[in-house]
CSV table of C-alpha atoms in Angstrom, one decimal:
chain,number,residue,atom,x,y,z
A,752,GLY,CA,-15.5,-0.9,-41.2
A,753,ALA,CA,-12.4,0.7,-39.5
A,754,VAL,CA,-14.3,2.5,-36.8
A,755,VAL,CA,-12.4,4.1,-33.9
A,756,SER,CA,-14.2,5.4,-30.8
A,757,GLN,CA,-13.2,7.6,-28.0
A,758,HIS,CA,-14.6,8.0,-24.5
A,759,PRO,CA,-15.5,10.4,-23.1
A,760,SER,CA,-16.3,12.9,-25.9
A,761,TRP,CA,-16.4,15.8,-23.4
A,762,VAL,CA,-14.7,16.2,-20.0
A,763,ILE,CA,-14.6,19.1,-17.6
A,764,CYS,CA,-12.3,18.8,-14.6
A,765,LYS,CA,-10.7,20.8,-11.9
A,766,SER,CA,-7.1,21.8,-12.0
A,767,GLY,CA,-4.9,19.2,-10.4
A,768,THR,CA,-7.1,16.2,-11.2
A,769,SER,CA,-6.3,13.4,-13.6
A,770,VAL,CA,-8.3,12.5,-16.6
A,771,LYS,CA,-8.3,9.3,-18.5
A,772,ILE,CA,-9.3,9.1,-22.2
A,773,GLU,CA,-10.0,5.8,-23.9
A,774,CYS,CA,-9.5,5.0,-27.6
A,775,ARG,CA,-10.9,1.8,-29.0
A,776,SER,CA,-10.7,0.2,-32.4
A,777,LEU,CA,-14.1,-1.4,-32.8
A,778,ASP,CA,-13.8,-3.7,-35.7
A,779,PHE,CA,-10.1,-4.2,-36.3
A,780,GLN,CA,-7.0,-4.9,-34.3
A,781,ALA,CA,-4.5,-2.1,-34.0
A,782,THR,CA,-1.0,-2.8,-33.0
A,783,THR,CA,-0.3,0.9,-33.2
A,784,MET,CA,-2.3,3.8,-32.0
A,785,PHE,CA,-1.5,7.5,-32.1
A,786,TRP,CA,-2.5,10.4,-29.9
A,787,TYR,CA,-2.8,13.9,-31.3
A,788,ARG,CA,-3.6,17.2,-29.9
A,789,GLN,CA,-5.5,19.9,-31.8
A,790,PHE,CA,-5.7,23.5,-30.8
A,791,PRO,CA,-8.5,25.7,-32.1
A,792,LYS,CA,-8.1,26.6,-35.7
A,793,GLN,CA,-4.8,24.6,-35.9
A,794,SER,CA,-3.7,21.3,-37.2
A,795,LEU,CA,-3.2,18.1,-35.4
A,796,MET,CA,0.1,17.7,-33.6
A,797,LEU,CA,1.3,14.2,-32.9
A,798,MET,CA,1.9,13.7,-29.2
A,799,ALA,CA,2.9,10.0,-29.1
A,800,THR,CA,2.9,6.7,-30.8
A,801,SER,CA,1.5,3.8,-28.8
A,802,ASN,CA,2.4,0.2,-29.5
A,803,GLU,CA,0.6,-2.7,-28.0
A,804,GLY,CA,2.6,-4.3,-25.2
A,805,SER,CA,5.4,-1.8,-25.2
A,806,LYS,CA,6.2,1.7,-24.0
A,807,ALA,CA,4.9,4.7,-26.0
A,808,THR,CA,7.2,6.8,-28.0
A,809,TYR,CA,6.7,10.5,-27.3
A,810,GLU,CA,7.3,13.4,-29.6
A,811,GLN,CA,9.8,16.1,-28.6
A,812,GLY,CA,8.3,18.5,-26.1
A,813,VAL,CA,5.6,16.2,-24.8
A,814,GLU,CA,6.0,15.3,-21.2
A,815,LYS,CA,5.7,11.5,-20.8
A,816,ASP,CA,5.0,11.8,-17.1
A,817,LYS,CA,2.2,14.2,-17.7
A,818,PHE,CA,0.6,12.3,-20.6
A,819,LEU,CA,0.6,8.7,-19.6
A,820,ILE,CA,-0.2,6.3,-22.4
A,821,ASN,CA,-1.1,2.6,-22.0
A,822,HIS,CA,-1.8,0.3,-24.9
A,823,ALA,CA,-2.9,-2.8,-23.1
A,824,SER,CA,-4.6,-4.7,-25.8
A,825,LEU,CA,-4.9,-4.7,-29.6
A,826,THR,CA,-8.1,-2.7,-29.4
A,827,LEU,CA,-7.6,-0.2,-26.6
A,828,SER,CA,-5.2,2.6,-25.8
A,829,THR,CA,-5.6,5.1,-23.0
A,830,LEU,CA,-4.3,8.6,-22.4
A,831,THR,CA,-4.2,9.9,-18.9
A,832,VAL,CA,-3.6,13.6,-18.4
A,833,THR,CA,-2.1,13.7,-14.9
A,834,SER,CA,-2.5,16.8,-12.7
A,835,ALA,CA,-4.3,18.6,-15.4
A,836,HIS,CA,-3.9,22.4,-15.7
A,837,PRO,CA,-5.9,24.9,-17.7
A,838,GLU,CA,-3.1,24.9,-20.4
A,839,ASP,CA,-3.9,21.2,-21.0
A,840,SER,CA,-7.3,22.2,-22.2
A,841,SER,CA,-7.5,21.0,-25.8
A,842,PHE,CA,-9.0,18.6,-28.3
A,843,TYR,CA,-7.4,15.2,-28.0
A,844,ILE,CA,-7.7,12.8,-31.0
A,845,CYS,CA,-6.6,9.3,-31.3
A,846,SER,CA,-6.0,7.2,-34.4
A,847,ALA,CA,-5.5,3.5,-35.0
A,848,ARG,CA,-3.6,1.7,-37.7
A,849,PRO,CA,-4.8,-1.8,-38.7
A,850,GLY,CA,-2.4,-4.5,-39.7
A,851,THR,CA,1.0,-5.3,-38.4
A,852,GLY,CA,4.3,-3.9,-39.6
A,853,VAL,CA,3.0,-2.2,-42.7
A,854,LEU,CA,3.9,1.4,-42.1
A,855,GLN,CA,2.0,2.8,-45.0
A,856,GLU,CA,-1.4,1.6,-43.9
A,857,THR,CA,-4.0,4.2,-43.3
A,858,GLN,CA,-4.8,5.6,-39.9
A,859,TYR,CA,-8.4,5.8,-38.8
A,860,PHE,CA,-9.3,8.6,-36.5
A,861,GLY,CA,-11.5,8.7,-33.4
A,862,PRO,CA,-14.1,11.5,-32.9
A,863,GLY,CA,-11.9,13.3,-30.4
A,864,THR,CA,-12.2,14.2,-26.7
A,865,ARG,CA,-12.6,17.8,-25.7
A,866,LEU,CA,-10.9,18.5,-22.4
A,867,LEU,CA,-11.6,21.7,-20.4
A,868,VAL,CA,-9.6,22.2,-17.2
A,869,LEU,CA,-11.0,24.8,-14.9
B,1366,ALA,CA,12.5,18.9,-41.2
B,1367,GLN,CA,9.5,17.0,-42.4
B,1368,SER,CA,6.7,19.5,-43.0
B,1369,VAL,CA,3.4,19.9,-44.8
B,1370,SER,CA,2.1,23.2,-46.0
B,1371,GLN,CA,-1.4,24.1,-47.1
B,1372,HIS,CA,-1.6,27.3,-49.1
B,1373,ASN,CA,-5.0,28.6,-48.1
B,1374,HIS,CA,-6.3,29.1,-44.6
B,1375,HIS,CA,-9.8,29.9,-45.5
B,1376,VAL,CA,-11.5,29.5,-48.9
B,1377,ILE,CA,-15.0,30.8,-49.6
B,1378,LEU,CA,-16.9,29.6,-52.7
B,1379,SER,CA,-20.3,29.6,-54.1
B,1380,GLU,CA,-22.1,26.4,-54.9
B,1381,ALA,CA,-21.1,24.8,-58.3
B,1382,ALA,CA,-17.7,26.6,-58.2
B,1383,SER,CA,-14.6,24.5,-58.8
B,1384,LEU,CA,-12.3,23.8,-55.9
B,1385,GLU,CA,-8.5,23.4,-55.7
B,1386,LEU,CA,-6.7,23.2,-52.4
B,1387,GLY,CA,-3.0,23.3,-52.5
B,1388,CYS,CA,-0.7,21.0,-50.5
B,1389,ASN,CA,3.1,20.9,-50.6
B,1390,TYR,CA,5.4,18.8,-48.5
B,1391,SER,CA,9.1,18.8,-47.8
B,1392,TYR,CA,11.4,16.2,-49.2
B,1393,GLY,CA,11.9,13.3,-46.9
B,1394,GLY,CA,12.2,10.1,-48.9
B,1395,THR,CA,9.3,7.8,-49.7
B,1396,VAL,CA,5.9,9.2,-48.7
B,1397,ASN,CA,2.3,8.3,-48.7
B,1398,LEU,CA,-0.2,11.1,-49.1
B,1399,PHE,CA,-3.7,11.7,-47.7
B,1400,TRP,CA,-6.5,14.1,-47.6
B,1401,TYR,CA,-8.8,14.1,-44.6
B,1402,VAL,CA,-12.0,16.1,-44.1
B,1403,GLN,CA,-13.5,17.2,-40.8
B,1404,TYR,CA,-17.1,18.3,-41.0
B,1405,PRO,CA,-18.3,20.6,-38.2
B,1406,GLY,CA,-18.6,18.7,-35.0
B,1407,GLN,CA,-17.4,15.5,-36.5
B,1408,HIS,CA,-14.2,13.5,-36.6
B,1409,LEU,CA,-11.6,13.3,-39.3
B,1410,GLN,CA,-12.6,11.2,-42.3
B,1411,LEU,CA,-10.4,9.9,-45.1
B,1412,LEU,CA,-11.2,11.5,-48.5
B,1413,LEU,CA,-8.5,9.8,-50.5
B,1414,LYS,CA,-5.0,8.5,-50.4
B,1415,TYR,CA,-2.0,7.9,-52.6
B,1416,PHE,CA,0.5,5.1,-52.1
B,1417,SER,CA,1.7,4.4,-55.6
B,1418,GLY,CA,0.6,4.0,-59.2
B,1419,ASP,CA,-1.6,6.4,-61.1
B,1420,PRO,CA,-0.8,9.9,-59.6
B,1421,LEU,CA,-4.4,11.0,-60.2
B,1422,VAL,CA,-6.4,9.6,-57.3
B,1423,LYS,CA,-10.1,9.6,-57.0
B,1424,GLY,CA,-11.8,9.7,-53.6
B,1425,ILE,CA,-15.2,9.9,-52.1
B,1426,LYS,CA,-17.8,12.5,-52.8
B,1427,GLY,CA,-16.4,13.5,-56.1
B,1428,PHE,CA,-13.0,14.6,-54.8
B,1429,GLU,CA,-9.7,13.9,-56.6
B,1430,ALA,CA,-6.1,14.7,-56.0
B,1431,GLU,CA,-3.0,14.7,-58.2
B,1432,PHE,CA,0.4,13.8,-56.9
B,1433,ILE,CA,3.2,15.7,-58.7
B,1434,LYS,CA,6.4,14.3,-57.5
B,1435,SER,CA,8.6,16.9,-59.0
B,1436,LYS,CA,6.7,19.6,-57.3
B,1437,PHE,CA,6.2,17.8,-54.0
B,1438,SER,CA,2.6,18.6,-54.3
B,1439,PHE,CA,-0.7,16.8,-53.7
B,1440,ASN,CA,-3.5,19.2,-54.6
B,1441,LEU,CA,-7.1,18.4,-53.9
B,1442,ARG,CA,-9.8,19.2,-56.5
B,1443,LYS,CA,-13.5,19.0,-57.0
B,1444,PRO,CA,-15.2,20.3,-60.2
B,1445,SER,CA,-18.3,21.5,-58.5
B,1446,VAL,CA,-18.7,22.1,-54.8
B,1447,GLN,CA,-21.9,21.8,-52.8
B,1448,TRP,CA,-22.9,23.5,-49.6
B,1449,SER,CA,-22.4,20.2,-47.8
B,1450,ASP,CA,-18.7,20.3,-48.6
B,1451,THR,CA,-18.3,23.0,-46.0
B,1452,ALA,CA,-15.7,21.6,-43.7
B,1453,GLU,CA,-12.0,21.7,-42.7
B,1454,TYR,CA,-9.7,19.9,-45.1
B,1455,PHE,CA,-6.3,18.5,-44.0
B,1456,CYS,CA,-3.5,17.3,-46.1
B,1457,ALA,CA,-1.3,14.7,-44.4
B,1458,VAL,CA,1.9,13.1,-45.4
B,1459,PHE,CA,3.2,9.8,-44.0
B,1460,TYR,CA,7.0,9.8,-44.1
B,1461,ASN,CA,8.3,6.3,-44.2
B,1462,GLN,CA,11.6,7.6,-42.8
B,1463,GLY,CA,10.5,8.3,-39.3
B,1464,GLY,CA,7.2,6.6,-39.6
B,1465,LYS,CA,5.1,9.7,-38.8
B,1466,LEU,CA,2.0,11.2,-40.3
B,1467,ILE,CA,2.5,15.0,-40.6
B,1468,PHE,CA,-0.5,17.2,-41.0
B,1469,GLY,CA,-0.8,20.5,-42.8
B,1470,GLN,CA,-2.4,23.5,-41.1
B,1471,GLY,CA,-5.8,22.8,-42.6
B,1472,THR,CA,-8.0,24.8,-45.0
B,1473,GLU,CA,-11.4,25.9,-43.9
B,1474,LEU,CA,-13.8,25.7,-46.9
B,1475,SER,CA,-17.1,27.6,-46.7
B,1476,VAL,CA,-19.5,27.0,-49.5
B,1477,LYS,CA,-22.3,29.6,-49.9
B,1478,PRO,CA,-25.7,28.1,-51.0
């Protein structure tokens, strides 16, 4: 149980285009999903917290107009990288937290999406 | 500021050696503690977690961790590593104050067969 999927797993795009990444909780409902970014040989950095039916909360330094997050249902959150540039190339990982209102519950991570912007 | 520090960037061991990976976190009120593992080419998997109770936590694949509140530490241990334990290990701390999961820098473990 507690499986999180991401699609696509790999994406290569031209500079200036937009890319959408989907994160789905397959066997549980997630009122909260998280988006992280991982640079090579570095740790995961939280980008934003996505709550179903409301606006995402972005971490300091993360451009909300560039990284659009939509959490339209209890099992799906999307991250759209708008007007992507080479510096946006990275490994994007989502996680989902089951349950409602229990902050301590475990986050389950998706397999990640590797984005390469040419 | 809330932060998590892992002491070792890269650890190299021979099979059957014992493992201890250090993790310290900054004070920030009530916390929940996690160790995640990322095998090459795979996603993060939960090894073990501590919320409350017995500070010695047992996880999957023979791993355990000890929460020492006075030292703000949550070190990961395994008595005898295997080649298949080669992976990246991340300590993560959920700070209830702020509601965020903060990751350490990660420790790359290489086990020689």
